[in-house]
Structure formats: C-alpha cells, structure tokens
Amino acid sequence: MFARALIISVLAALLPFSALAQNYIPGEVIVKLKSQAGTADSYAFVGKATSDKEMVLKESWGKMNLYHFAVRKGETVESAIAALQQDPNVLYAEPNWIIEKTSDVGFHQIFSAEEIHAAAANSQASFMATSANIGVQSVWSSSSSSSNDKPIVAVIDTGLDTNHFVFTNSGAIYTNPDEIPGNGVDDDGNGYIDDVHGWNFVDNSPTMYDDDGHGTHVSGIILSIDQNIYTTPLQAAKIRIMPLKFLNGDGVGTTSNAIRAIYYAANNGASVLNNSWGGSEYSAALHEAVAYTYTKGALFVAAAGNAGSNNDSRAMFPANYNVPNVIAVAATTDYDYLAAFSNFGVSSVHLGSPGVSIYSTTPHNNFGTSSGTSMAAPFVAGTAAQIKVNSPHMLGYQIKQILNGHNAAVNELVGKVQSGGRLNSADAVTFSKTAAVDGAQPAYTLTYQADRQLASNIAGAGGCGTVRALGGSDGEPPFGSAALVIALIFAPLAILTYMRLRTPVQRRKHERFKIDSDVRISVGGRELVGSVSTISLGGVQVNTSALLQDGGTVTLAISSPDGAEKIEVAGHVVWSEANKAYGVAFDHTPQSVLTRIADWTKGLQKAG
Ligand code: CA
C-alpha cells in the first residue's frame, strides 16, 4: 500500500496533470448524499455501503453530507463511481484527486530576463524592497493588537518548522487553548487528539514538521506583514499561524485531506485560509468545502497557479471556485509586471501580489528565496490578517472587497486580473480601519461546474444518467426528475416514524430536540464517526454504520449545531438498530455539559 502511494506521489511530482493517466488515489471515492447527515436514509446508505458493498468509511463531513470511502478491495474507482451514481441516494461520487503545491518547481525556464535578474538578488534587501513596494512597513507600525483574540491564519500546506526562531520568538504559532499537550485525550472534543499546534493530515498526527519547506516559506511571508522578521528582537505577533499539513515531502496531497484541513480550519477558528496549492481537476466536494468556509465568514486566499496560462479558459482549483470569499492571486515582479510563470484571468483571478524571488523562512532556522503564485498568495493572506487585527468582526467577504478595491492600479495588470491592481497592504489596512463592518454577506448558492470530469468519463463509460444530469450541458438541474426528489423526501419519513415507534417513550425524562451534528464515538480502542439526529439532556440518537453493543459504554464527542464547538460525554447504549442507529443514555453528565446542551437546544425544533 505504502509503496503504491509513494510511486503515485513521485509521478505526480514529476509530471503535469494532463500527462497522468490516473491522477487520483486508487481505491477511494468521495460521495455526496442528497439527504442531510443524520437522516434515516443517509445512515441507511452508509450502512449498506459498508456491509453490502464492503466499502470502508474513512471520514465523514456531516455538515456537507460528504463521505470519504475506500472501495471494495480489487474494485476500480471507475466501476465504484458508476455503481454509486445509480444509487438514488447519491447526488454525486467522484475520485479522490491528487493535488499539489503551486511552487516554482520546473518553471525557471520560462522566467523573463527581469525575473532572472531578480532571482540573482535573492537577499533580505530585495525582500525589503518588495515589502516597501506594497507598503508593509506602515502596516508594521500602524496595526495594534488590543485583543487577546488574535486572528488565526490557517496555512494549508506542507507543514511548518515550528522550531524556527522567527516563529518561536514571535509566539506566532497557534496554540489550541482547550487541548492539554501529550495526554492522549481529545480534550476539546474536536475529533483530534492532542491537536495543540494544528494538525498533520498526512500522518494523522499532531506532530508538525515541514519536509518540503514550502509551508515554512509561505508562513514567513504571512508573518512578514505583521512585523519585520529580519530584525531582533522579534515582536509579539498580533496574529496566529495554524499549520495544517496535507501535502507530503514532495508537495503532493489528496483532495480528501485538503477537505479535512479546510473543515478543520473553518471549525477551529481560522478567519483566513492560505492555499498555495491546486490542481486542474474540478472537485464538487472541494467546492463544497470552500463554500463551507464562506458560511463561517472566513477569507479563502488561493494561488492562481504557475502555468503562465489564463484561468478563465483553463481552470485551476481551488482558485477558480467562484465562492464570494475566494480571492485568487497572481504573481507580479518588483516592477509590477505579471510574472511570466503566473496564471491570470480577468474573470477568475482577482489581483496581483509580489511573487518573484521572495526571501522568507525555510526549515532549520534558515532563509531562502522562492518564486511562484504560492509566494504571492501569503502576502494577501497576511494583509487580510492585519485587517482582522484592527476589525475582528469583519467578514472575509468584505476583506476581499477591500483588498480588491484598495490596491495599486497597474497598467500591466489591466485585462489580466479582475481588479487591474497589485496588492497594496498599506492602503487596504488603512481603509479597513475606518470602514463600517458589514453585518451580513450575500447568500451563495453552490452550482456544480457543468463540464466537470468524473472517473466514469475517464473510463469512457458515458451514458450514465447522473453524470449527464450533473454535467448540465443540456441545462438539466442536477437532481433529475421532480418525481424522484419527492420519492426521496418521503421514504426517510417512513423509516423515521418506524424508529420513533421503536424508541421506548417511557424511558425519556427529557424533551428531545432534532439536531444534525457530527459525532465521534470512542468504544474501547476504536474511533468511529457518525451523526446525531436527536438530543436531550438525558441522551442522544446516534447514527453510525458501525456495530455498537447493547448496554456497551461509549464516549461521544458531539458537535454543536453550528459545528463551532464540541462536548465530550460518556454514556451507554440503551437501544439499537444494528449498524444504523443507537440510543445512548448519558452517564454522570457534568453540569457544564448539560448547560451547553441546554444552550444548543434553544434554537432547535422539538422531536416528536
Ligand atoms: Ca482536540
């Protein structure tokens, strides 16, 4: 298994996506259900998938109705997807695409003479000139941190050298206040044990490192808007950097781990997400994850890509997801020309930002130079974070408008990027200080991309009704006929009614409320995922495809309805519908947890 994954990673690092016959992880799919998580038919689907189809549930993202599965051993992704798309519960199924960092690797040959000159001057001095160009020095002195609630920038990348003196001396690394280091317990109940300084999704561990250097370089650029990272002593940082490693030492990762990292960032307080990576494959699931960050009020900064091409005609994701909080960033030279390697797009790329010969932190207390839109994006993310320092309640959507509206107009960028401008950190931060904070942001309706490529297309299966409906080239909505939708709405109601009859009413002392939340279930040494569909002060209904023993003791980490917090509570199974649904009565619930549940249920509908 390991050997196979390694070979794919190396191939992906060496070849452009178009040259890869198979640019997705073998044996894995991501599935979106039509029904909400926590409904009878969603758990029935998961139960059937894991029993009948021998699929293994690797992860679920309840708020998005998304599930990540390993398919039956020996089955191809193409055939699994073709079968899933015939399932009336499935909105879509797609491969787990491989994605990679957007760095300068392989692009030196198309550098302009000017860029080669700049690359030769790779020094602190050239970095300071770049910083001066976008007005960073005035930001260093003008921002003041009055709040203990320092804005968190999630760096979704190759990791971070958390021992680099620039980050340790400035105290810039995010610390989870609710997690006790190294005690082997998920103290804050967010599903991750000992996640004190972010999370490593490659190893599934809290151990953070950067075996590539890309994430450390990006993080230094973000911090360079906060303060001069080349002088001593370093200042106390006004922002926090949350390293979320999902790219391996070759700078390669998977869509599923990107979604996990984005979901983690959005649910654990990040207000700015830096994404210096991408791929050419459209993923509806990744699109949903980006849209989820919008509902959380965060800003999603994305590198435009380094192919020197027009993203309006050849899309790059996540930069091209047209969610209102996504800001896509092109790279400019010190002379405000678009860098030769930089992607652009008057519709899809929003602004330029320095990205040539950028000097920043590298692992082992070093510094080094790198070029790419990967370097341009973090200047924007760092500036957005300083706007948050001054205006903690400003939403990412509004910050994007300010960054676009208050930048430096540059002739060379007109017709290349939407705003026709290059980042001006000083102007954007100054303007934001007096801008009224918008209380709300517009609603966003996610529309899946029409010409998305699925594995069944790759396999030439064609003719699959769901693919065509999702494809929408004939203008059909993705849901198919109205009759099908009606059938799907009513079928689960019948099952729920049956469930209620089975639930012994006399056992309940507390009012039950409908809820739709993720839950992690610890049973002995096992960690399981599921959802909670009803909750009371006395217990919950847990839906999971796993088998729990009647009378058995479990520990539950239950997400709040908005996903913002979790409670951890112990209980035992009092009734069961094997592999589907379980009633769990709480044991010795602390008053603090009961208070949280009482608060949550204030906004919830009563259950029958
Ligand atoms: Ca935790």
Coordinates of C-alpha atoms and ligand atoms in Angstrom, one line a residue:
M1 CA 0.0 0.0 0.0
F2 CA 2.7 2.4 1.0
A3 CA 4.9 1.6 -1.9
R4 CA 2.0 2.2 -4.3
A5 CA 1.1 5.5 -2.8
L6 CA 4.7 6.6 -2.9
I7 CA 5.0 5.8 -6.6
I8 CA 1.9 7.8 -7.4
S9 CA 3.2 10.8 -5.4
V10 CA 6.5 10.8 -7.2
L11 CA 4.8 10.5 -10.6
A12 CA 2.5 13.4 -9.8
A13 CA 5.5 15.5 -8.7
L14 CA 7.3 14.9 -12.0
L15 CA 4.5 15.1 -14.5
P16 CA 1.9 17.7 -15.2
F17 CA -1.7 16.5 -14.6
S18 CA -2.5 16.2 -18.2
A19 CA 0.3 13.7 -18.7
L20 CA -1.1 11.4 -15.9
A21 CA -3.4 8.6 -16.9
Q22 CA -4.6 8.3 -13.4
N23 CA -4.4 11.5 -11.3
Y24 CA -6.4 10.2 -8.4
I25 CA -5.9 7.8 -5.5
P26 CA -6.7 4.2 -6.4
G27 CA -9.5 2.6 -4.4
E28 CA -11.0 5.7 -2.9
V29 CA -14.1 7.8 -3.7
I30 CA -15.8 10.9 -2.2
V31 CA -19.6 10.7 -2.1
K32 CA -22.2 13.4 -1.7
L33 CA -25.6 12.2 -0.5
K34 CA -28.8 14.0 -1.4
S35 CA -30.1 13.7 2.2
Q36 CA -28.9 15.6 5.2
A37 CA -26.5 13.8 7.5
G38 CA -28.4 12.3 10.5
T39 CA -31.4 11.4 8.4
A40 CA -32.6 7.8 8.2
D41 CA -31.6 7.4 4.5
S42 CA -28.1 8.8 5.0
Y43 CA -27.2 6.3 7.7
A44 CA -29.0 3.6 5.7
F45 CA -26.8 4.4 2.8
V46 CA -23.6 4.3 4.8
G47 CA -24.7 1.0 6.5
K48 CA -25.4 -0.6 3.1
A49 CA -22.2 0.7 1.6
T50 CA -20.1 -0.7 4.4
S51 CA -21.9 -4.1 4.6
D52 CA -23.2 -4.9 1.1
K53 CA -20.5 -3.1 -0.9
E54 CA -17.7 -3.8 1.6
M55 CA -16.6 -0.1 1.4
V56 CA -14.8 1.3 4.4
L57 CA -15.8 4.7 5.7
K58 CA -12.6 6.7 6.1
E59 CA -14.2 10.1 7.0
S60 CA -17.5 11.9 7.1
W61 CA -18.2 15.6 7.0
G62 CA -21.7 15.8 8.3
K63 CA -22.3 19.5 7.6
M64 CA -21.7 18.9 3.9
N65 CA -23.3 15.4 3.6
L66 CA -19.9 14.2 2.3
Y67 CA -18.3 10.8 2.8
H68 CA -14.9 9.5 2.0
F69 CA -14.8 5.8 1.4
A70 CA -12.2 3.1 0.4
V71 CA -14.0 0.9 -2.1
R72 CA -14.1 -2.9 -2.1
K73 CA -10.7 -4.4 -2.5
G74 CA -9.9 -5.0 -6.1
E75 CA -12.7 -2.8 -7.4
T76 CA -11.7 0.2 -9.6
V77 CA -12.6 3.7 -8.9
E78 CA -14.4 3.9 -12.2
S79 CA -16.7 1.0 -11.6
A80 CA -17.4 2.0 -8.0
I81 CA -18.4 5.5 -9.2
A82 CA -20.5 4.1 -12.0
A83 CA -22.4 1.9 -9.4
L84 CA -22.7 4.8 -6.9
Q85 CA -24.2 7.1 -9.5
Q86 CA -27.0 4.6 -10.0
D87 CA -27.9 4.9 -6.3
P88 CA -30.9 7.2 -5.8
N89 CA -29.4 8.5 -2.5
V90 CA -26.2 9.7 -4.2
L91 CA -26.0 13.2 -5.6
Y92 CA -22.5 12.6 -6.9
A93 CA -19.5 10.4 -6.5
E94 CA -16.0 11.4 -7.6
P95 CA -12.4 10.3 -7.4
N96 CA -10.1 11.4 -4.6
W97 CA -8.0 13.7 -6.9
I98 CA -4.3 14.3 -6.3
I99 CA -3.3 17.9 -5.9
E100 CA 0.0 19.7 -5.4
K101 CA 1.6 22.8 -4.2
T102 CA 2.0 25.7 -6.6
S103 CA 5.7 26.4 -6.5
D104 CA 8.4 27.5 -8.8
V105 CA 9.5 23.9 -9.5
G106 CA 10.0 23.4 -13.2
F107 CA 9.2 26.9 -14.2
H108 CA 12.6 28.5 -14.2
Q109 CA 13.0 28.0 -17.9
I110 CA 10.2 30.4 -18.7
F111 CA 11.4 33.2 -16.4
S112 CA 11.9 36.5 -18.1
A113 CA 15.3 38.2 -18.1
E114 CA 14.0 40.6 -15.4
E115 CA 13.0 37.7 -13.2
I116 CA 16.3 36.0 -13.6
H117 CA 17.9 39.3 -12.6
A118 CA 15.7 39.5 -9.5
A119 CA 16.4 35.9 -8.7
A120 CA 20.1 36.7 -8.6
A121 CA 19.4 39.4 -6.0
N122 CA 17.9 36.9 -3.5
S123 CA 18.5 38.7 -0.3
Q124 CA 16.9 40.3 2.6
A125 CA 17.4 43.6 0.8
S126 CA 15.4 42.6 -2.2
F127 CA 12.7 41.3 0.2
M128 CA 12.6 44.7 2.0
A129 CA 12.2 46.4 -1.4
T130 CA 9.3 44.1 -2.2
S131 CA 7.8 44.9 1.2
A132 CA 8.3 48.6 0.7
N133 CA 6.6 48.4 -2.7
I134 CA 3.3 47.1 -1.1
G135 CA 3.6 49.4 1.9
V136 CA 4.2 46.8 4.5
Q137 CA 6.4 49.0 6.8
S138 CA 3.5 51.3 7.6
V139 CA 1.4 48.2 8.5
W140 CA 4.0 47.1 11.0
S141 CA 3.7 50.3 12.9
S142 CA 0.0 51.1 12.4
S143 CA -1.6 47.9 13.5
S144 CA -2.1 47.5 17.2
S145 CA -3.4 44.4 18.9
S146 CA -5.9 45.3 21.6
S147 CA -7.5 41.9 21.6
N148 CA -6.4 38.6 23.1
D149 CA -8.4 37.0 20.3
K150 CA -5.6 37.2 17.7
P151 CA -6.8 36.3 14.2
I152 CA -5.8 32.8 13.1
V153 CA -4.4 32.2 9.6
A154 CA -4.6 28.6 8.6
V155 CA -1.6 27.6 6.4
I156 CA -2.9 24.6 4.5
D157 CA 0.4 23.4 3.0
T158 CA 3.4 21.1 3.5
G159 CA 3.6 21.9 7.3
L160 CA 5.8 24.3 9.3
D161 CA 9.1 24.1 11.0
T162 CA 7.6 25.0 14.4
N163 CA 11.1 25.3 15.9
H164 CA 12.2 28.1 13.5
F165 CA 13.3 31.0 15.8
V166 CA 11.2 33.5 13.8
F167 CA 8.0 31.7 14.8
T168 CA 9.0 30.7 18.3
N169 CA 10.5 34.1 19.3
S170 CA 7.4 36.0 18.0
G171 CA 5.0 33.5 19.5
A172 CA 3.2 33.3 16.1
I173 CA 2.2 29.7 16.2
Y174 CA -1.3 28.9 17.0
T175 CA -2.0 27.1 20.3
N176 CA -5.3 25.4 20.9
P177 CA -6.2 26.7 24.3
D178 CA -8.5 23.8 25.1
E179 CA -6.1 20.9 24.4
I180 CA -3.7 19.6 27.0
P181 CA -0.5 18.6 25.2
G182 CA 0.5 14.9 25.1
N183 CA -2.1 13.5 27.4
G184 CA -3.5 11.2 24.6
V185 CA -7.0 12.7 25.1
D186 CA -9.1 14.8 22.7
D187 CA -9.7 17.4 25.5
D188 CA -11.7 19.8 23.4
G189 CA -13.6 17.0 21.6
N190 CA -13.0 18.3 18.1
G191 CA -12.1 14.8 16.9
Y192 CA -8.3 15.3 17.0
I193 CA -6.2 14.0 19.9
D194 CA -3.5 16.4 21.2
D195 CA -4.0 18.9 18.3
V196 CA -2.2 21.7 20.2
H197 CA -0.5 23.4 17.2
G198 CA -2.6 22.5 14.2
W199 CA -2.7 19.0 12.6
N200 CA -0.7 16.8 10.3
F201 CA -3.2 15.2 7.9
V202 CA -0.5 13.3 6.1
D203 CA 0.5 11.3 9.2
N204 CA -2.8 11.7 11.1
S205 CA -0.8 13.0 14.0
P206 CA -0.3 16.2 16.0
T207 CA 3.5 16.1 15.1
M208 CA 4.2 19.1 12.9
Y209 CA 7.2 19.4 10.6
D210 CA 7.9 20.6 7.1
D211 CA 9.7 18.0 4.9
D212 CA 9.4 20.2 1.9
G213 CA 10.0 23.8 3.1
H214 CA 7.1 25.3 1.1
G215 CA 4.8 25.8 4.1
T216 CA 7.5 27.3 6.2
H217 CA 8.3 29.8 3.4
V218 CA 4.7 30.7 3.0
S219 CA 4.2 31.1 6.7
G220 CA 7.2 33.5 6.9
I221 CA 5.6 35.7 4.2
I222 CA 2.4 35.9 6.2
L223 CA 4.2 36.9 9.3
S224 CA 6.3 39.5 7.4
I225 CA 3.2 41.6 7.1
D226 CA 2.9 41.6 10.9
Q227 CA 6.4 42.6 11.6
N228 CA 10.0 42.8 10.3
I229 CA 11.0 39.2 10.5
Y230 CA 14.7 40.1 9.9
T231 CA 15.3 42.2 13.0
T232 CA 15.9 41.2 16.6
P233 CA 14.2 41.1 18.9
L234 CA 11.1 39.9 17.1
Q235 CA 7.9 41.4 18.3
A236 CA 5.0 39.6 19.9
A237 CA 2.9 38.5 16.8
K238 CA -0.5 40.0 16.5
I239 CA -1.7 37.0 14.5
R240 CA -1.6 33.3 14.9
I241 CA -0.5 30.8 12.3
M242 CA -2.2 27.4 12.3
P243 CA -0.2 24.9 10.3
L244 CA -2.3 22.3 8.7
K245 CA -0.1 19.8 6.8
F246 CA -1.8 17.9 4.0
L247 CA 1.0 18.0 1.4
N248 CA 3.8 15.4 1.7
G249 CA 7.5 15.9 1.3
D250 CA 7.1 16.0 -2.5
G251 CA 4.4 18.7 -2.2
V252 CA 1.7 16.3 -3.2
G253 CA -1.6 15.6 -1.4
T254 CA -5.2 14.4 -1.9
T255 CA -8.5 16.2 -2.2
S256 CA -9.8 14.3 0.8
N257 CA -7.0 15.6 3.1
A258 CA -7.5 19.1 1.6
I259 CA -11.1 19.0 2.6
R260 CA -10.2 17.7 6.1
A261 CA -7.8 20.6 6.6
I262 CA -10.3 23.2 5.3
Y263 CA -13.0 21.7 7.5
Y264 CA -10.7 21.8 10.5
A265 CA -9.6 25.4 9.8
A266 CA -13.2 26.5 9.5
N267 CA -14.4 24.7 12.6
N268 CA -11.4 25.7 14.8
G269 CA -11.4 29.5 14.4
A270 CA -9.3 30.3 11.4
S271 CA -10.6 33.5 9.8
V272 CA -8.1 33.5 6.9
L273 CA -7.1 30.3 5.0
N274 CA -3.9 30.4 2.8
N275 CA -4.0 27.9 -0.1
S276 CA -0.8 27.9 -2.1
W277 CA -1.7 24.7 -4.0
G278 CA -4.1 23.4 -6.6
G279 CA -4.9 21.1 -9.4
S280 CA -6.7 21.3 -12.7
E281 CA -9.4 18.8 -11.8
Y282 CA -12.8 20.2 -10.6
S283 CA -13.9 18.6 -7.4
A284 CA -17.5 19.3 -6.4
A285 CA -16.6 18.1 -2.9
L286 CA -13.7 20.6 -2.6
H287 CA -16.1 23.2 -3.9
E288 CA -18.4 22.4 -1.0
A289 CA -15.6 22.7 1.5
V290 CA -14.6 26.1 0.2
A291 CA -18.3 27.2 0.3
Y292 CA -18.4 26.0 3.9
T293 CA -15.6 28.4 4.8
Y294 CA -17.8 31.2 3.4
T295 CA -20.7 30.3 5.7
K296 CA -18.1 30.7 8.6
G297 CA -17.2 34.2 7.5
A298 CA -13.6 33.3 6.6
L299 CA -11.5 34.5 3.7
F300 CA -10.1 31.9 1.4
V301 CA -6.9 33.0 -0.4
A302 CA -5.8 30.9 -3.3
A303 CA -2.7 30.9 -5.6
A304 CA -3.7 31.3 -9.2
G305 CA -1.1 28.8 -10.5
N306 CA 2.2 28.8 -12.2
A307 CA 1.4 27.5 -15.7
G308 CA 1.6 31.0 -17.3
S309 CA -2.0 30.4 -18.6
N310 CA -5.4 32.0 -18.5
N311 CA -7.5 30.6 -15.7
D312 CA -10.7 31.8 -17.5
S313 CA -10.1 29.2 -20.1
R314 CA -8.0 26.6 -18.3
A315 CA -9.2 26.5 -14.7
M316 CA -7.1 26.0 -11.7
F317 CA -8.7 24.9 -8.4
P318 CA -9.3 26.0 -5.7
A319 CA -8.5 29.4 -7.2
N320 CA -11.4 29.1 -9.7
Y321 CA -14.2 28.2 -7.3
N322 CA -16.4 31.3 -7.7
V323 CA -17.4 31.4 -4.0
P324 CA -17.7 35.1 -2.8
N325 CA -14.9 34.7 -0.2
V326 CA -12.3 33.3 -2.6
I327 CA -9.6 35.7 -3.6
A328 CA -7.3 34.3 -6.4
V329 CA -3.9 35.8 -6.5
A330 CA -1.5 36.2 -9.5
A331 CA 2.3 36.8 -9.1
T332 CA 4.0 40.1 -10.0
T333 CA 7.6 41.2 -10.4
D334 CA 9.2 44.0 -8.5
Y335 CA 8.4 46.2 -11.5
D336 CA 4.7 45.3 -11.3
Y337 CA 4.7 43.2 -14.4
L338 CA 2.8 39.9 -14.3
A339 CA 5.4 37.3 -13.7
A340 CA 6.0 35.1 -16.8
F341 CA 5.0 31.9 -15.0
S342 CA 1.9 33.4 -13.3
N343 CA -1.6 32.3 -14.3
F344 CA -4.0 35.2 -14.8
G345 CA -7.7 35.7 -15.7
V346 CA -9.7 38.9 -15.9
S347 CA -12.8 37.0 -14.6
S348 CA -11.2 34.4 -12.3
V349 CA -8.1 36.0 -10.8
H350 CA -8.6 39.0 -8.6
L351 CA -5.4 40.8 -8.1
G352 CA -1.6 40.6 -8.4
S353 CA 0.9 40.4 -5.5
P354 CA 4.7 40.0 -5.3
G355 CA 5.8 36.5 -6.2
V356 CA 9.2 36.6 -7.8
S357 CA 12.4 35.9 -5.8
I358 CA 10.7 36.2 -2.4
Y359 CA 13.1 35.8 0.5
S360 CA 11.5 34.1 3.6
T361 CA 11.9 31.5 6.3
T362 CA 13.0 28.0 5.4
P363 CA 13.3 25.0 7.8
H364 CA 16.2 24.7 10.3
N365 CA 16.4 28.4 11.2
N366 CA 17.3 29.3 7.6
F367 CA 16.0 31.7 5.0
G368 CA 15.8 31.2 1.3
T369 CA 14.3 32.5 -2.0
S370 CA 11.4 31.1 -3.9
S371 CA 9.1 32.3 -6.7
G372 CA 5.6 31.5 -7.6
T373 CA 1.9 32.4 -7.0
S374 CA 2.5 30.3 -3.8
M375 CA 4.5 33.3 -2.6
A376 CA 2.1 35.9 -3.9
A377 CA -1.0 34.5 -2.0
P378 CA 0.5 34.7 1.5
F379 CA 1.2 38.5 1.1
V380 CA -2.5 38.8 0.6
A381 CA -3.4 36.4 3.4
G382 CA -1.0 38.3 5.8
T383 CA -2.6 41.6 4.8
A384 CA -6.1 40.2 5.4
A385 CA -5.0 39.0 8.8
Q386 CA -3.8 42.6 9.7
I387 CA -7.2 43.9 8.7
K388 CA -8.7 41.3 11.1
V389 CA -6.4 42.6 13.8
N390 CA -8.0 46.0 13.5
S391 CA -11.5 44.8 12.7
P392 CA -12.0 41.5 14.4
H393 CA -15.7 41.2 13.3
M394 CA -15.1 42.0 9.6
L395 CA -16.1 39.0 7.4
G396 CA -13.8 37.5 4.8
Y397 CA -16.2 38.6 2.0
Q398 CA -15.8 42.3 3.0
I399 CA -12.0 41.9 3.4
K400 CA -11.8 40.6 -0.2
Q401 CA -13.7 43.6 -1.4
I402 CA -11.3 45.9 0.4
L403 CA -8.2 44.1 -1.0
N404 CA -9.7 44.4 -4.5
G405 CA -10.9 47.9 -4.2
H406 CA -7.9 49.4 -2.4
N407 CA -4.8 48.2 -4.3
A408 CA -2.3 49.8 -6.6
A409 CA -3.7 50.2 -10.1
V410 CA -1.1 48.9 -12.5
N411 CA -1.4 49.2 -16.3
E412 CA 0.3 45.9 -16.9
L413 CA -2.4 44.1 -14.9
V414 CA -5.4 45.6 -16.7
G415 CA -7.1 42.9 -18.7
K416 CA -5.1 40.3 -16.8
V417 CA -6.7 40.3 -13.3
Q418 CA -10.2 41.4 -12.3
S419 CA -9.3 44.4 -10.2
G420 CA -6.5 45.5 -12.5
G421 CA -4.3 46.1 -9.4
R422 CA -1.5 44.8 -7.3
L423 CA -1.8 44.3 -3.6
N424 CA -1.2 47.5 -1.6
S425 CA -1.1 46.4 2.1
A426 CA -0.9 49.9 3.4
D427 CA -3.9 51.2 1.6
A428 CA -6.1 48.2 2.3
V429 CA -5.3 48.2 6.0
T430 CA -5.7 52.0 6.3
F431 CA -9.0 51.9 4.6
S432 CA -10.3 49.0 6.6
K433 CA -9.8 50.9 9.9
T434 CA -12.5 53.4 9.1
A435 CA -14.7 51.1 7.0
A436 CA -18.1 50.2 8.6
V437 CA -18.2 46.5 9.2
D438 CA -20.9 44.7 7.1
G439 CA -23.1 42.7 9.4
A440 CA -24.1 40.2 6.7
Q441 CA -22.9 38.7 3.5
P442 CA -24.9 37.7 0.4
A443 CA -26.3 34.2 0.2
Y444 CA -24.3 31.9 -2.0
T445 CA -25.9 29.0 -3.9
L446 CA -23.4 26.4 -5.0
T447 CA -23.7 25.4 -8.6
Y448 CA -21.6 22.5 -9.6
Q449 CA -19.4 23.1 -12.6
A450 CA -21.0 22.0 -15.8
D451 CA -18.1 20.3 -17.6
R452 CA -16.7 18.5 -14.6
Q453 CA -14.7 15.4 -15.2
L454 CA -15.6 12.2 -13.4
A455 CA -13.8 8.9 -13.3
S456 CA -16.6 7.4 -15.4
N457 CA -15.8 9.9 -18.1
I458 CA -12.1 8.9 -17.9
A459 CA -13.1 5.3 -18.3
G460 CA -15.3 6.2 -21.2
A461 CA -18.3 4.7 -19.5
G462 CA -20.5 7.6 -20.7
G463 CA -24.3 7.3 -20.8
C464 CA -24.6 7.4 -17.0
G465 CA -27.7 9.4 -16.2
T466 CA -26.3 11.0 -13.1
V467 CA -23.2 12.2 -14.9
R468 CA -25.2 13.8 -17.6
A469 CA -27.5 15.5 -15.1
L470 CA -24.6 16.9 -13.2
G471 CA -22.9 17.8 -16.4
G472 CA -25.7 20.1 -17.1
S473 CA -24.6 20.7 -20.7
D474 CA -28.2 20.2 -21.7
G475 CA -29.4 22.6 -19.0
E476 CA -30.8 20.0 -16.7
P477 CA -30.7 20.6 -12.9
P478 CA -28.5 18.1 -11.0
F479 CA -31.5 16.5 -9.2
G480 CA -33.1 14.7 -12.2
S481 CA -36.9 14.5 -12.3
A482 CA -39.2 16.0 -9.7
A483 CA -40.8 12.6 -9.1
L484 CA -37.5 11.2 -7.9
V485 CA -37.0 14.1 -5.5
I486 CA -40.5 13.6 -4.0
A487 CA -39.8 9.9 -3.5
L488 CA -36.6 10.7 -1.7
I489 CA -38.2 13.1 0.6
F490 CA -41.0 10.7 1.7
A491 CA -39.1 7.5 2.0
P492 CA -37.0 8.5 5.0
L493 CA -40.1 9.8 6.8
A494 CA -41.5 6.4 6.9
I495 CA -38.3 5.0 8.3
L496 CA -38.1 7.7 10.9
T497 CA -41.6 7.0 12.0
Y498 CA -40.7 3.4 12.5
M499 CA -37.7 4.5 14.5
R500 CA -39.8 6.6 16.8
L501 CA -42.1 3.7 17.5
R502 CA -39.2 1.5 18.5
T503 CA -37.9 4.1 20.9
P504 CA -39.4 3.5 24.3
V505 CA -41.2 6.7 25.1
Q506 CA -41.5 6.0 28.8
R507 CA -37.7 5.9 29.2
R508 CA -37.5 9.6 28.3
K509 CA -37.5 12.1 31.1
H510 CA -36.2 15.0 29.0
E511 CA -37.5 16.9 26.0
R512 CA -35.8 15.7 22.8
F513 CA -34.7 18.0 20.0
K514 CA -33.9 17.5 16.4
I515 CA -30.2 18.1 15.6
D516 CA -27.9 17.4 12.7
S517 CA -24.4 17.2 14.0
D518 CA -21.2 15.2 13.6
V519 CA -20.2 12.8 16.4
R520 CA -17.1 10.8 17.1
I521 CA -17.6 7.7 19.0
S522 CA -14.9 6.1 21.1
V523 CA -15.5 2.5 22.0
G524 CA -12.6 0.7 23.7
G525 CA -9.7 1.5 21.4
R526 CA -11.9 2.2 18.3
E527 CA -12.7 5.7 17.0
L528 CA -15.9 5.8 14.9
V529 CA -17.7 8.5 13.1
G530 CA -21.4 9.2 12.8
S531 CA -24.1 11.7 13.3
V532 CA -26.5 12.7 16.0
S533 CA -30.2 13.3 15.0
T534 CA -31.9 13.9 18.3
I535 CA -30.5 15.2 21.6
S536 CA -31.8 15.8 25.1
L537 CA -30.3 16.4 28.5
G538 CA -30.5 12.6 29.0
G539 CA -29.1 11.2 25.8
V540 CA -28.9 11.2 22.0
Q541 CA -29.8 9.2 19.0
V542 CA -26.5 8.3 17.2
N543 CA -26.5 7.1 13.6
T544 CA -23.5 5.1 12.6
S545 CA -22.8 2.2 10.3
A546 CA -20.7 0.6 12.9
L547 CA -21.8 -2.1 15.3
L548 CA -22.3 -1.0 18.9
Q549 CA -23.1 -3.4 21.7
D550 CA -26.4 -3.1 23.6
G551 CA -25.5 -1.9 27.1
G552 CA -22.0 -1.0 26.0
T553 CA -20.2 2.0 27.2
V554 CA -19.2 4.7 24.7
T555 CA -17.7 8.2 24.8
L556 CA -19.2 10.7 22.4
A557 CA -17.7 13.9 21.0
I558 CA -20.8 15.7 19.8
S559 CA -20.5 18.8 17.6
S560 CA -22.8 21.8 18.3
P561 CA -25.5 22.5 15.6
D562 CA -23.2 25.2 14.1
G563 CA -20.2 22.9 14.3
A564 CA -18.3 25.6 16.3
E565 CA -17.7 23.6 19.5
K566 CA -17.9 20.1 20.8
I567 CA -18.9 18.4 24.0
E568 CA -17.5 15.1 25.3
V569 CA -19.8 12.9 27.2
A570 CA -19.9 9.3 28.3
G571 CA -22.9 7.0 28.1
H572 CA -24.2 3.6 27.4
V573 CA -26.2 2.1 24.6
V574 CA -29.9 1.6 25.6
W575 CA -31.4 0.6 22.3
S576 CA -30.1 -0.3 18.9
E577 CA -30.9 -0.8 15.3
A578 CA -27.7 -2.7 14.4
N579 CA -25.3 -0.9 12.1
K580 CA -27.7 2.0 11.8
A581 CA -29.0 3.8 14.8
Y582 CA -28.5 3.7 18.6
G583 CA -29.9 5.3 21.6
V584 CA -27.2 6.4 24.0
A585 CA -28.1 7.5 27.6
F586 CA -25.6 9.8 29.2
D587 CA -23.8 8.7 32.4
H588 CA -22.8 11.2 35.0
T589 CA -23.0 14.3 32.8
P590 CA -21.2 17.3 34.2
Q591 CA -23.3 20.4 34.7
S592 CA -21.1 22.3 32.3
V593 CA -22.1 19.9 29.5
L594 CA -25.8 20.0 30.4
T595 CA -25.6 23.8 30.2
R596 CA -24.1 23.6 26.8
I597 CA -26.8 21.1 25.6
A598 CA -29.5 23.4 27.0
D599 CA -28.0 26.3 25.1
W600 CA -27.8 24.4 21.9
T601 CA -31.4 23.2 22.1
K602 CA -32.8 26.7 22.5
G603 CA -32.7 27.1 18.7
L604 CA -33.7 23.5 17.8
Q605 CA -37.0 22.1 16.8
K606 CA -38.6 19.6 19.2
A607 CA -38.5 16.0 18.1
G608 CA -41.8 14.1 18.0
Ligands
CA1 CA -8.7 18.0 20.1

